[in-house]
Every structure is written in structure tokens, then in C-alpha cells.
Amino acid sequence: MRYLLVFVTGILFSQNIAFSQAPVQYSSSEIYHSLQKLNFLGTALYVAAHPDDENTRLISYLSNEVKARTGYLSLTRGDGGQNLIGPELRELLGVLRTQELLAARRVDGGEQFFSRANDFGYSKHPDETLEIWNKDDVLGDVVWAIRKFKPDVIINRFDHRSPGSTHGHHTASAMLSVEAFDLANEANSYTDQLEHTDLWQPKRIFFNTSWWFYGSEEKFRKADKSNLLNLDIGVYYPILGSSNNEIAALASSQHLCQGFGRLSQRGTENEYIELLKGDLPKDKSNIFDGIDTSWSRIEGGKAIGELLYPIETNFNFKNPTEHLPDLLKAYNLLQNTSDEHWKTFKSKEIKDLISQITGLYLEASSTTSSSNPGGEIKINIEAVNRSKANIVLKSININPTQNELSPSITLSPNKKENFELSIELPNSTKYTSPYWLKEKGSLGMYRVDDQTLIGKPETPRALYAQFELDFDGTSLTFVKPINYRFAKPDKGELFQPFEVLPKATASIADKVLIFADGQSKRIPVTITAHTKNVKGTVQLKHTEGWELETKSESFEINKEGDSQTIYFTLAPPKDENQGKIEPVLTLDGQTVNNELVTIDYGHIPKQSILLPSEVKVVRLNIQKNGEHIGYIVGAGDKVPESLKQIGYIVHTVSPEAISKGSLDKYDAVVVGIRAYNVIDELKFKQRYLFDYVSNGGNLVIQYNTAGRWSKQFENISPYPLTLSRDRVTDENSAVDILAKDHAVINSPNTISTSDFDGWVQERGLYFPNQWAKEFTPILSMKDAGESAKRGSLLIAPYGRGNYIYTGLSFFRELPAGVPGAYKLFANILSLEKNELTSQSDIKG
């Protein structure tokens, strides 16, 4: 494991500047691994739809065994999924999953790319997917990725020939990739891209198949495999002290918010890829067979190879610095080639190798974690040459400022050189928020107008240092991002991204405010300063029909990081209404309408996201019974906060604290989404939950995914209940009320089909498809072309209480402020106790 961890922080990450922003140190074996990759001139692109779709085994194999430059194009950032480790959903989940993908690539050695497609949720057919995504734009993004990355081979994760058999995003990703394979080399396709890149024709495109796509292992064994390549991706890397499968397992385990942590694997394993277009390799174990991947593929490359191949053959692990003269000669020869693509990429690889073999340490760090356009910061600079090579530090430039140092000093062996610079950020410096969130997009697309940004995993850093060094007459420039370097007593040295932020931001904690009656509410607006001595005014913009007592207030905050809360009194309209409020700051004549959201988990760099500081306000005529709700938190949702909005007192219930009679004080108990999937302790508490219902309580179980729990969870219901993968993804699909006379439809709020208007992303998911006669199905709904699904809301009396199972996506609808969802959930919680006619009516 020690070697694997060294490997994770080492050579495979030279393309990424980021995990916790810590500078990467290299061992001789890792340097040698870099050299092997330098001497392979071949590129592979893996294409799929979401974070976690990628085959990390194959990506790692191509990167570390084949030594190819390998990329993963994920069409979406996974914005429409769920989150097992925190509350982030939608665009914030997309930011989190983007960073988890980058963490995975730092492990398996790949590079990461995206399109502008937004993961709008589960889709049952690629036709629906491509309509919502805007096919032409996403196809253009795939063409752009191919033209920029210039892969020799493309591998699709999914089959483009099987629409409707799996997630529509999956099939669509393959369909677009197959179409883009040819379009990337057509001069009349997406001509505006050609201002920034050239045409490119990949040699081959494959489908990463397996027995699963054939229906069974037996069918796959009998299948014609003449068009398939078989790769043994279980190879062991002695120089890295790890097998490919171990690396792949660690890479996929970076997807923590999706619960993809898994055991490592070892040993031989076959991976199959089916040729779709291009010529079939004669050697079916070599995906690049017949493609020149030597230095000879580029003009002047033969002479470069004659310098670099002997270094690989005779590499000096004890003193790799002895290879510096030949690396410098190869670099200078490479500058004469006319192949700009390979010259750019391989020049960077050679420079990285030169830095590695000389133990060169270059760092530029800020003494503060953030600043503002026009703000002043101090930069600490460190340079160390940990070899006997003759290296002169000529200059240090901090871009995009005009600050420069020209030390022109020789970096003596292992002697640290330190410098300080005080700089002022230009007023034009852009904030370092995710670029794809800066403009309002559509349901299926993020808006990005700058062509050069499309596909990038992150916003380019706003501030970086350029170190110009001379190596025996050869001048090389190394670019390092400005980071914030600090230490904590319990964690040691830490690095995080340096951020450029507004001077202040304003936020309202609740993103939906429900006015359940005609009473006014005091709205707390929290203003946070991101510099010293901030003062200005804040006003609360609002939709017509809502009224404020005061239009604006002044504020003054002296300390950076401090906050001040100002209250506005907002009165709702008399009738039901949906509107919006937005706090707007005026600072030095400029307006700021953003709030700052941070995402800070240990496995990714800290993320700072600037979002529009908007809040939905809803005037809702709603009735409810009961007051105290017990909530067992599952995979994480904002349902408890939503219930508080309509006057419930919500108590978080720890599963460990559940015992006989401990739940009886609650008017209803709600189990959070996927609780049975993520909380093992519940398997010991099920009998107490059933006792609670039997004694007159309402128990609400929100959706779980079948098959992802212990067998001891098979009886999550007091009656037989079978979960399925049934779901209704069209949030506008018609809803039929089956049990029109049931209390949940009539009391205390009357529910009609209009209450299902305005739902977001979906109706619901993982509905039961079989249930005991004691259950009453309340609703029926379906997606186009499918049979009706009756399992979205099931209610069964049990003793004096009610057991409720629902796959309706309340965890999305309540935080989105959907009025009908609030009314229906209030009715569920308000169900009355059942009258017992005899002792035998008490089940259990």
C-alpha cells in the first residue's frame, strides 16, 4: 500500500496541478515511468456520459501499460444524481463530482474533459436526451474534444446501437461519439472551431463491450469475437509496486459521493473492445497496432528518438541528473518541428522530466486564501535545485500582473532561495468560480460562450507564477499556480487554491421560503466580507405583489471573513403566489448579487462557487395536523428544512438511539432517502419502527435502491413489498389519482392533478412493483410509451398507525418549493390513527 500511495501522489499527476494543490515530489521509478510515456506518441480517448461511467481499469491500462496519452470525455458532470456524503445537489453536485473525476484521473493517469451537457436526470431514451441537451451543441463539443485532443483511437463505454435499453444519456454519448468520429475531419462542420484548432481523423473507434451486453456469460462465450480485441488489463507494474486493477480500484473509489469506494483487485482480467469503424488491428492485444507511435511519426522526430530511447534503455536510477544534457538537446530539436500539437505536449513532458531529474522545487504561495480585483497580496516564493546541475534562475513573473523579479542567480545545489513580492491584482481579474455556472443555462445545457473554455474541467487559475530558468544555455519557463499554503496542528502542511472573490457577498440561508399563511416574515440576509473594511448598502429585490417594510439598509464590516446579518420584513400576497427575492449589494458604486458557497471535503481541493443569491418565495395555503416530526437522516437531503418551513418541529433521530417506545413522542417519523442503503444500524431497529406504527404513528419511508443493502433489510415493510427500478422521469407526465376517497388525498388539504404541476427533474424513482393486499396504491403515472406505474405512493394501515412507502421525489420537490408536493407531504404526515375492532387487528 505504501508504494501505491507514493504512486498516487507521483508521476501520473504531472498533468494536474491540483489535489489539495500540494507540490508533487518524484522518485526515480516515477521519473522513469514519465520517460516511458514521453517515448510513446499515441493518444486514446474514452467517451461516456457521467462521472463513474468510465472504465478506470482500461484508462489506467492505456495510460500506464501502453503508455498512451489517455483522456476521459464525460459529457456531463453528474449534476442530476444523488449525494451520499453531503447536501450538495444539482450544480453543486456537479462541482463535487467534477473534482472527484479529477481525483480519479490523478490516480489512473488520465486527463479529464467535459461537454456543456447538463445531467438533467434519468432519461429512458436517447431521443429525449438529445432533444433536451440540444444535440447539435453537444455533438459540436464532442467534435471539439476530438480536434483538440487528437486521439488515434476512441473507445465508447456504451453501445450506440441499443436505444431504449439503458439510460438515455449512456446511449446518446455513444451515438454522438460515433457521429463525431467522421465530423471531426470535415472542414464544413463546426467551422468556427477551426479558428482555434485543426481537423483531425482518428484511426479507430471501439465499443468497450462485455458479457453483460450479451445477456449472459454463456452467450458471450459462444459469440463471434472476430471483431473484438482482448486486452489483459490485470497486468502488474513492478516499478510502481502495484497492479493495474489496484490502481483502477483506487481511482474509482474517488467517487465517494456516489458510494463507489471498493476493494482493490489483483490478477489477470480480460477487457474486450469491439471495432466500430477503422481498420482492425492484426495484433488483437494491441489497440495501437499499425499506428506509428514512435518519435518517427513527427517531422524531425527520428533524431529526437535517437536521444531519448537510449535514456530509457540506460536510465540511471541513482543519479538521473546525468541525462540532463540529452534531454536539453531533445527539447531544442523538438522546437524545430512543424507539428504544433506534438511539439506543445511533448515539450511540456520534457520540461517536466528536466524538473524531476534535477529535483527542482518551485513554489509561489499567497499568505492569504483569497483576494479581490484590485486587492493587494503578498507572495512567498521558494526555489531549490536539488542536483549538481548548473541552473540559473533568471526571472519570476506573476501573471496577469506586471510584477517581476530578475534575480539572475545560480541555484546552488540544495540551497534554498526565497523571495517576497507584494502585488496588486488588476481590477479586470476574473473571479475563480466554475466557468460553466457564470451564465444561466437551460434544463439540458450549460451556457459557455468562450469556445476555448469548452471541455476544460476547471476554470483556469486567475494568478500564476512563471519561472524562467537557464540550463546551460537553454532557457525554459515553468508555470506554477499561486496557492495558499498554511498549516494546522492536527493536519500539518496544507495547500488550497488561491481564490479571487468579490469584496463581499450576500446570502439567505433558505433557498425556498414558504409562507403558509398571510403573515409577514423576517428575512435574514447575511453579508460576508472577503476583505477588510467593507461598507455599502444592501437591498432586497422582489417579485411584484410582495411587499417590504424597508427597501435597503447600510452595512459596515471591518474584519475579513466576518459577517453581518440584516433583517428585512417581507409580506406575502393574499392569494397563492410564487416569486423571487434577491439581495443585491452596492459596493463602491458596483453591484454584487452573488453568494459564496464552499465545498470542502478531504479528498478534493476546496471549491469556492459564486452563485446568484436568489431565493424562491411561495405563498401557500396549506393545512397540517401534528407538530413534532422525527427524521432519520439517510443519504442526505433537505426535507427536514423544508418541513420546518411549514411549521413542523423536526427532530433528528439517531438510529443508535432508537429503542422501545423512544419514537412514540413524534406525530410522524420520516426516514430519509436511501437510509436502508447507507445505515447498517437500521437493521437492528426495524422492530421498533414497526412498533411505533402499530401504536398509532405514521412512518414514512422515502425511496431506497433495491439490491444495495444487507439481506437483513429484506423486510423493510410489515407486509410483503418488492422494490424495483421503475421510475417516471418526465416531471410533466400525467398523474392519475387512483384512491380519490383516501384521506391522504382529501385531508387536511385537497389534492388534485394540478398539484403535480411544476415538479422538477422527475416524478419519482425506484417504485415498488409488487405489494401485499394491505397496501393501497394512491397514484398512477407513466412515461410516454410505457405502462402505468402504480407504486409511487403506497399506504397500509398497521395496527393503529400507517406505514407509507413513497418513491416520489420529495427530496427534490420540497427544496424546489413545489406547492403541490408540500400539500401532499403534509397530508401524508397528517394521516389519522386507525380504530381497532379487536386485538387481532394489531399486526406484528
Tab-separated table of N, CA, C and O in Angstrom, residues 299-387:
chain	number	residue	atom	x	y	z
A	299	GLU	N	7.771	15.193	-37.893
A	299	GLU	CA	8.915	15.731	-38.628
A	299	GLU	C	10.094	15.972	-37.684
A	299	GLU	O	9.946	16.632	-36.646
A	300	GLY	N	11.240	15.431	-38.006
A	300	GLY	CA	12.424	15.599	-37.175
A	300	GLY	C	12.433	14.727	-35.950
A	300	GLY	O	13.343	14.829	-35.115
A	301	GLY	N	11.455	13.861	-35.835
A	301	GLY	CA	11.327	13.053	-34.627
A	301	GLY	C	12.354	11.953	-34.509
A	301	GLY	O	12.701	11.531	-33.395
A	302	LYS	N	12.881	11.469	-35.651
A	302	LYS	CA	13.857	10.371	-35.612
A	302	LYS	C	15.086	10.769	-34.782
A	302	LYS	O	15.570	10.008	-33.935
A	303	ALA	N	15.571	11.989	-35.003
A	303	ALA	CA	16.745	12.450	-34.260
A	303	ALA	C	16.432	12.614	-32.780
A	303	ALA	O	17.294	12.366	-31.914
A	304	ILE	N	15.210	13.027	-32.468
A	304	ILE	CA	14.803	13.166	-31.070
A	304	ILE	C	14.780	11.792	-30.401
A	304	ILE	O	15.274	11.607	-29.282
A	305	GLY	N	14.225	10.810	-31.110
A	305	GLY	CA	14.178	9.461	-30.573
A	305	GLY	C	15.566	8.881	-30.337
A	305	GLY	O	15.782	8.123	-29.373
A	306	GLU	N	16.490	9.212	-31.203
A	306	GLU	CA	17.849	8.703	-31.038
A	306	GLU	C	18.501	9.227	-29.767
A	306	GLU	O	19.453	8.633	-29.247
A	307	LEU	N	18.020	10.326	-29.253
A	307	LEU	CA	18.496	10.849	-27.969
A	307	LEU	C	17.738	10.254	-26.785
A	307	LEU	O	18.329	9.960	-25.737
A	308	LEU	N	16.413	10.076	-26.948
A	308	LEU	CA	15.569	9.721	-25.816
A	308	LEU	C	15.468	8.211	-25.567
A	308	LEU	O	15.370	7.775	-24.411
A	309	TYR	N	15.459	7.402	-26.617
A	309	TYR	CA	15.348	5.959	-26.395
A	309	TYR	C	16.534	5.396	-25.600
A	309	TYR	O	16.335	4.569	-24.706
A	310	PRO	N	17.778	5.830	-25.862
A	310	PRO	CA	18.886	5.330	-25.047
A	310	PRO	C	18.781	5.718	-23.572
A	310	PRO	O	19.256	4.978	-22.701
A	311	ILE	N	18.195	6.885	-23.293
A	311	ILE	CA	17.995	7.267	-21.889
A	311	ILE	C	17.097	6.242	-21.209
A	311	ILE	O	17.361	5.807	-20.077
A	312	GLU	N	16.017	5.845	-21.905
A	312	GLU	CA	15.107	4.846	-21.333
A	312	GLU	C	15.827	3.514	-21.133
A	312	GLU	O	15.653	2.852	-20.105
A	313	THR	N	16.647	3.129	-22.112
A	313	THR	CA	17.343	1.841	-22.033
A	313	THR	C	18.385	1.833	-20.912
A	313	THR	O	18.559	0.823	-20.223
A	314	ASN	N	19.059	2.950	-20.725
A	314	ASN	CA	20.176	3.008	-19.772
A	314	ASN	C	19.896	3.999	-18.640
A	314	ASN	O	20.802	4.703	-18.185
A	315	PHE	N	18.679	4.021	-18.188
A	315	PHE	CA	18.301	5.020	-17.189
A	315	PHE	C	19.085	4.830	-15.895
A	315	PHE	O	19.212	3.717	-15.374
A	316	ASN	N	19.588	5.936	-15.363
A	316	ASN	CA	20.362	5.920	-14.120
A	316	ASN	C	19.431	6.249	-12.953
A	316	ASN	O	19.106	7.410	-12.725
A	317	PHE	N	19.017	5.208	-12.242
A	317	PHE	CA	18.082	5.410	-11.136
A	317	PHE	C	18.751	6.111	-9.955
A	317	PHE	O	18.088	6.810	-9.192
A	318	LYS	N	20.068	5.913	-9.803
A	318	LYS	CA	20.757	6.536	-8.675
A	318	LYS	C	21.037	8.008	-8.932
A	318	LYS	O	20.998	8.820	-8.006
A	319	ASN	N	21.320	8.351	-10.154
A	319	ASN	CA	21.647	9.744	-10.481
A	319	ASN	C	21.014	10.122	-11.814
A	319	ASN	O	21.684	10.253	-12.836
A	320	PRO	N	19.688	10.302	-11.838
A	320	PRO	CA	19.017	10.606	-13.108
A	320	PRO	C	19.446	11.940	-13.707
A	320	PRO	O	19.224	12.184	-14.897
A	321	THR	N	20.093	12.798	-12.923
A	321	THR	CA	20.517	14.096	-13.457
A	321	THR	C	21.502	13.949	-14.604
A	321	THR	O	21.633	14.858	-15.437
A	322	GLU	N	22.209	12.817	-14.695
A	322	GLU	CA	23.182	12.649	-15.770
A	322	GLU	C	22.539	12.682	-17.155
A	322	GLU	O	23.222	12.884	-18.165
A	323	HIS	N	21.218	12.520	-17.221
A	323	HIS	CA	20.517	12.534	-18.515
A	323	HIS	C	20.118	13.940	-18.953
A	323	HIS	O	19.512	14.111	-20.020
A	324	LEU	N	20.433	14.945	-18.134
A	324	LEU	CA	20.016	16.320	-18.436
A	324	LEU	C	20.520	16.812	-19.792
A	324	LEU	O	19.734	17.375	-20.572
A	325	PRO	N	21.817	16.616	-20.145
A	325	PRO	CA	22.278	17.151	-21.442
A	325	PRO	C	21.489	16.614	-22.631
A	325	PRO	O	21.127	17.388	-23.543
A	326	ASP	N	21.177	15.318	-22.645
A	326	ASP	CA	20.437	14.755	-23.774
A	326	ASP	C	18.985	15.220	-23.783
A	326	ASP	O	18.387	15.408	-24.854
A	327	LEU	N	18.402	15.385	-22.621
A	327	LEU	CA	17.032	15.903	-22.565
A	327	LEU	C	16.977	17.332	-23.102
A	327	LEU	O	16.033	17.708	-23.808
A	328	LEU	N	17.998	18.137	-22.786
A	328	LEU	CA	18.036	19.501	-23.296
A	328	LEU	C	18.213	19.519	-24.814
A	328	LEU	O	17.565	20.305	-25.517
A	329	LYS	N	19.061	18.625	-25.327
A	329	LYS	CA	19.225	18.540	-26.775
A	329	LYS	C	17.916	18.135	-27.453
A	329	LYS	O	17.534	18.691	-28.487
A	330	ALA	N	17.228	17.141	-26.860
A	330	ALA	CA	15.951	16.696	-27.429
A	330	ALA	C	14.922	17.825	-27.411
A	330	ALA	O	14.156	18.009	-28.364
A	331	TYR	N	14.892	18.584	-26.331
A	331	TYR	CA	13.954	19.710	-26.235
A	331	TYR	C	14.218	20.726	-27.345
A	331	TYR	O	13.284	21.205	-28.006
A	332	ASN	N	15.469	21.062	-27.546
A	332	ASN	CA	15.809	22.057	-28.570
A	332	ASN	C	15.480	21.557	-29.976
A	332	ASN	O	15.008	22.322	-30.829
A	333	LEU	N	15.723	20.267	-30.224
A	333	LEU	CA	15.347	19.706	-31.524
A	333	LEU	C	13.836	19.742	-31.726
A	333	LEU	O	13.347	20.013	-32.832
A	334	LEU	N	13.097	19.476	-30.670
A	334	LEU	CA	11.631	19.435	-30.760
A	334	LEU	C	11.065	20.804	-31.144
A	334	LEU	O	10.023	20.882	-31.812
A	335	GLN	N	11.748	21.876	-30.791
A	335	GLN	CA	11.241	23.218	-31.112
A	335	GLN	C	11.263	23.487	-32.610
A	335	GLN	O	10.616	24.422	-33.085
A	336	ASN	N	11.997	22.657	-33.373
A	336	ASN	CA	12.096	22.873	-34.813
A	336	ASN	C	11.029	22.139	-35.621
A	336	ASN	O	10.924	22.351	-36.826
A	337	THR	N	10.262	21.262	-34.964
A	337	THR	CA	9.255	20.507	-35.707
A	337	THR	C	8.063	21.392	-36.058
A	337	THR	O	7.730	22.340	-35.330
A	338	SER	N	7.407	21.086	-37.157
A	338	SER	CA	6.228	21.854	-37.593
A	338	SER	C	4.932	21.297	-37.024
A	338	SER	O	3.869	21.892	-37.206
A	339	ASP	N	5.002	20.160	-36.324
A	339	ASP	CA	3.805	19.557	-35.732
A	339	ASP	C	3.526	20.234	-34.389
A	339	ASP	O	4.074	19.867	-33.352
A	340	GLU	N	2.675	21.265	-34.447
A	340	GLU	CA	2.431	22.064	-33.246
A	340	GLU	C	1.791	21.255	-32.128
A	340	GLU	O	2.052	21.508	-30.940
A	341	HIS	N	0.948	20.302	-32.472
A	341	HIS	CA	0.263	19.507	-31.443
A	341	HIS	C	1.269	18.732	-30.609
A	341	HIS	O	1.313	18.851	-29.377
A	342	TRP	N	2.089	17.912	-31.273
A	342	TRP	CA	3.043	17.096	-30.527
A	342	TRP	C	4.142	17.957	-29.921
A	342	TRP	O	4.660	17.665	-28.839
A	343	LYS	N	4.508	19.040	-30.599
A	343	LYS	CA	5.550	19.911	-30.048
A	343	LYS	C	5.095	20.499	-28.712
A	343	LYS	O	5.864	20.517	-27.740
A	344	THR	N	3.847	20.961	-28.663
A	344	THR	CA	3.338	21.567	-27.424
A	344	THR	C	3.303	20.557	-26.292
A	344	THR	O	3.794	20.815	-25.182
A	345	PHE	N	2.727	19.391	-26.570
A	345	PHE	CA	2.546	18.415	-25.498
A	345	PHE	C	3.869	17.792	-25.065
A	345	PHE	O	4.167	17.687	-23.869
A	346	LYS	N	4.698	17.380	-26.023
A	346	LYS	CA	5.942	16.714	-25.671
A	346	LYS	C	6.975	17.687	-25.095
A	346	LYS	O	7.818	17.289	-24.282
A	347	SER	N	6.907	18.965	-25.479
A	347	SER	CA	7.783	19.955	-24.848
A	347	SER	C	7.491	20.064	-23.361
A	347	SER	O	8.410	20.157	-22.533
A	348	LYS	N	6.220	20.060	-23.034
A	348	LYS	CA	5.845	20.113	-21.614
A	348	LYS	C	6.336	18.867	-20.882
A	348	LYS	O	6.849	18.949	-19.756
A	349	GLU	N	6.197	17.689	-21.516
A	349	GLU	CA	6.656	16.460	-20.871
A	349	GLU	C	8.170	16.487	-20.640
A	349	GLU	O	8.652	16.058	-19.578
A	350	ILE	N	8.924	16.973	-21.618
A	350	ILE	CA	10.382	17.032	-21.445
A	350	ILE	C	10.732	18.021	-20.335
A	350	ILE	O	11.606	17.754	-19.496
A	351	LYS	N	10.068	19.171	-20.311
A	351	LYS	CA	10.331	20.140	-19.247
A	351	LYS	C	10.014	19.544	-17.877
A	351	LYS	O	10.760	19.751	-16.913
A	352	ASP	N	8.913	18.811	-17.798
A	352	ASP	CA	8.572	18.168	-16.529
A	352	ASP	C	9.657	17.176	-16.118
A	352	ASP	O	10.030	17.092	-14.942
A	353	LEU	N	10.160	16.416	-17.082
A	353	LEU	CA	11.229	15.460	-16.788
A	353	LEU	C	12.496	16.174	-16.315
A	353	LEU	O	13.166	15.720	-15.372
A	354	ILE	N	12.842	17.269	-16.956
A	354	ILE	CA	14.017	18.036	-16.543
A	354	ILE	C	13.850	18.524	-15.104
A	354	ILE	O	14.777	18.467	-14.287
A	355	SER	N	12.661	18.990	-14.786
A	355	SER	CA	12.384	19.425	-13.421
A	355	SER	C	12.507	18.260	-12.441
A	355	SER	O	13.056	18.402	-11.342
A	356	GLN	N	12.024	17.093	-12.863
A	356	GLN	CA	12.044	15.931	-11.976
A	356	GLN	C	13.456	15.402	-11.726
A	356	GLN	O	13.825	15.098	-10.585
A	357	ILE	N	14.259	15.283	-12.773
A	357	ILE	CA	15.579	14.677	-12.588
A	357	ILE	C	16.531	15.604	-11.837
A	357	ILE	O	17.526	15.148	-11.263
A	358	THR	N	16.238	16.900	-11.827
A	358	THR	CA	17.076	17.840	-11.082
A	358	THR	C	16.511	18.125	-9.690
A	358	THR	O	17.096	18.924	-8.943
A	359	GLY	N	15.403	17.472	-9.334
A	359	GLY	CA	14.795	17.728	-8.025
A	359	GLY	C	14.387	19.171	-7.856
A	359	GLY	O	14.370	19.705	-6.738
A	360	LEU	N	14.050	19.820	-8.951
A	360	LEU	CA	13.737	21.250	-8.917
A	360	LEU	C	12.434	21.493	-8.168
A	360	LEU	O	11.400	20.890	-8.463
A	361	TYR	N	12.493	22.362	-7.183
A	361	TYR	CA	11.300	22.712	-6.409
A	361	TYR	C	11.017	24.193	-6.605
A	361	TYR	O	11.834	25.051	-6.251
A	362	LEU	N	9.876	24.497	-7.204
A	362	LEU	CA	9.453	25.870	-7.449
A	362	LEU	C	8.067	26.067	-6.872
A	362	LEU	O	7.134	25.330	-7.216
A	363	GLU	N	7.934	27.044	-5.996
A	363	GLU	CA	6.641	27.267	-5.353
A	363	GLU	C	6.393	28.758	-5.201
A	363	GLU	O	7.303	29.527	-4.870
A	364	ALA	N	5.137	29.151	-5.437
A	364	ALA	CA	4.697	30.527	-5.197
A	364	ALA	C	3.381	30.455	-4.441
A	364	ALA	O	2.398	29.917	-4.946
A	365	SER	N	3.379	30.955	-3.212
A	365	SER	CA	2.179	30.831	-2.384
A	365	SER	C	1.810	32.169	-1.775
A	365	SER	O	2.674	32.984	-1.428
A	366	SER	N	0.514	32.369	-1.653
A	366	SER	CA	-0.004	33.589	-1.053
A	366	SER	C	-0.117	33.411	0.452
A	366	SER	O	-0.288	32.297	0.958
A	367	THR	N	-0.012	34.522	1.165
A	367	THR	CA	-0.178	34.472	2.615
A	367	THR	C	-1.644	34.527	3.018
A	367	THR	O	-1.974	34.397	4.191
A	368	THR	N	-2.552	34.716	2.039
A	368	THR	CA	-3.991	34.700	2.303
A	368	THR	C	-4.663	33.762	1.308
A	368	THR	O	-4.137	33.496	0.225
A	369	SER	N	-5.817	33.272	1.683
A	369	SER	CA	-6.510	32.294	0.837
A	369	SER	C	-7.236	32.920	-0.334
A	369	SER	O	-7.579	32.221	-1.290
A	370	SER	N	-7.478	34.243	-0.258
A	370	SER	CA	-8.224	34.893	-1.339
A	370	SER	C	-7.936	36.380	-1.350
A	370	SER	O	-7.388	36.943	-0.389
A	371	SER	N	-8.319	37.021	-2.433
A	371	SER	CA	-8.285	38.479	-2.533
A	371	SER	C	-9.345	38.900	-3.532
A	371	SER	O	-10.139	38.066	-3.998
A	372	ASN	N	-9.353	40.169	-3.865
A	372	ASN	CA	-10.381	40.728	-4.740
A	372	ASN	C	-9.723	41.460	-5.890
A	372	ASN	O	-8.561	41.861	-5.798
A	373	PRO	N	-10.429	41.658	-6.989
A	373	PRO	CA	-9.881	42.507	-8.049
A	373	PRO	C	-9.478	43.858	-7.472
A	373	PRO	O	-10.259	44.512	-6.786
A	374	GLY	N	-8.237	44.251	-7.709
A	374	GLY	CA	-7.725	45.487	-7.129
A	374	GLY	C	-7.100	45.313	-5.755
A	374	GLY	O	-6.515	46.251	-5.209
A	375	GLY	N	-7.197	44.108	-5.182
A	375	GLY	CA	-6.668	43.867	-3.846
A	375	GLY	C	-5.166	43.617	-3.846
A	375	GLY	O	-4.573	43.242	-4.857
A	376	GLU	N	-4.551	43.806	-2.676
A	376	GLU	CA	-3.122	43.587	-2.514
A	376	GLU	C	-2.866	42.280	-1.768
A	376	GLU	O	-3.546	41.965	-0.796
A	377	ILE	N	-1.861	41.525	-2.238
A	377	ILE	CA	-1.482	40.287	-1.567
A	377	ILE	C	0.040	40.173	-1.555
A	377	ILE	O	0.736	40.803	-2.347
A	378	LYS	N	0.540	39.356	-0.629
A	378	LYS	CA	1.965	39.083	-0.554
A	378	LYS	C	2.220	37.659	-1.031
A	378	LYS	O	1.527	36.723	-0.623
A	379	ILE	N	3.204	37.511	-1.906
A	379	ILE	CA	3.562	36.219	-2.473
A	379	ILE	C	4.928	35.793	-1.921
A	379	ILE	O	5.906	36.547	-2.000
A	380	ASN	N	4.980	34.586	-1.344
A	380	ASN	CA	6.235	33.982	-0.922
A	380	ASN	C	6.700	33.008	-1.994
A	380	ASN	O	5.917	32.159	-2.439
A	381	ILE	N	7.943	33.122	-2.388
A	381	ILE	CA	8.481	32.309	-3.479
A	381	ILE	C	9.665	31.502	-2.979
A	381	ILE	O	10.513	32.011	-2.229
A	382	GLU	N	9.696	30.239	-3.371
A	382	GLU	CA	10.800	29.363	-2.984
A	382	GLU	C	11.314	28.638	-4.218
A	382	GLU	O	10.526	28.140	-5.033
A	383	ALA	N	12.635	28.567	-4.356
A	383	ALA	CA	13.268	27.859	-5.466
A	383	ALA	C	14.454	27.074	-4.927
A	383	ALA	O	15.308	27.639	-4.231
A	384	VAL	N	14.496	25.772	-5.254
A	384	VAL	CA	15.587	24.916	-4.799
A	384	VAL	C	15.996	23.988	-5.934
A	384	VAL	O	15.148	23.328	-6.544
A	385	ASN	N	17.287	23.943	-6.213
A	385	ASN	CA	17.871	22.988	-7.154
A	385	ASN	C	18.509	21.869	-6.337
A	385	ASN	O	19.548	22.067	-5.699
A	386	ARG	N	17.897	20.682	-6.343
A	386	ARG	CA	18.407	19.589	-5.513
A	386	ARG	C	19.243	18.610	-6.348
A	386	ARG	O	19.088	17.394	-6.248
A	387	SER	N	20.084	19.193	-7.194
A	387	SER	CA	21.012	18.414	-8.008
A	387	SER	C	22.292	19.230	-8.188
A	387	SER	O	22.405	20.363	-7.695
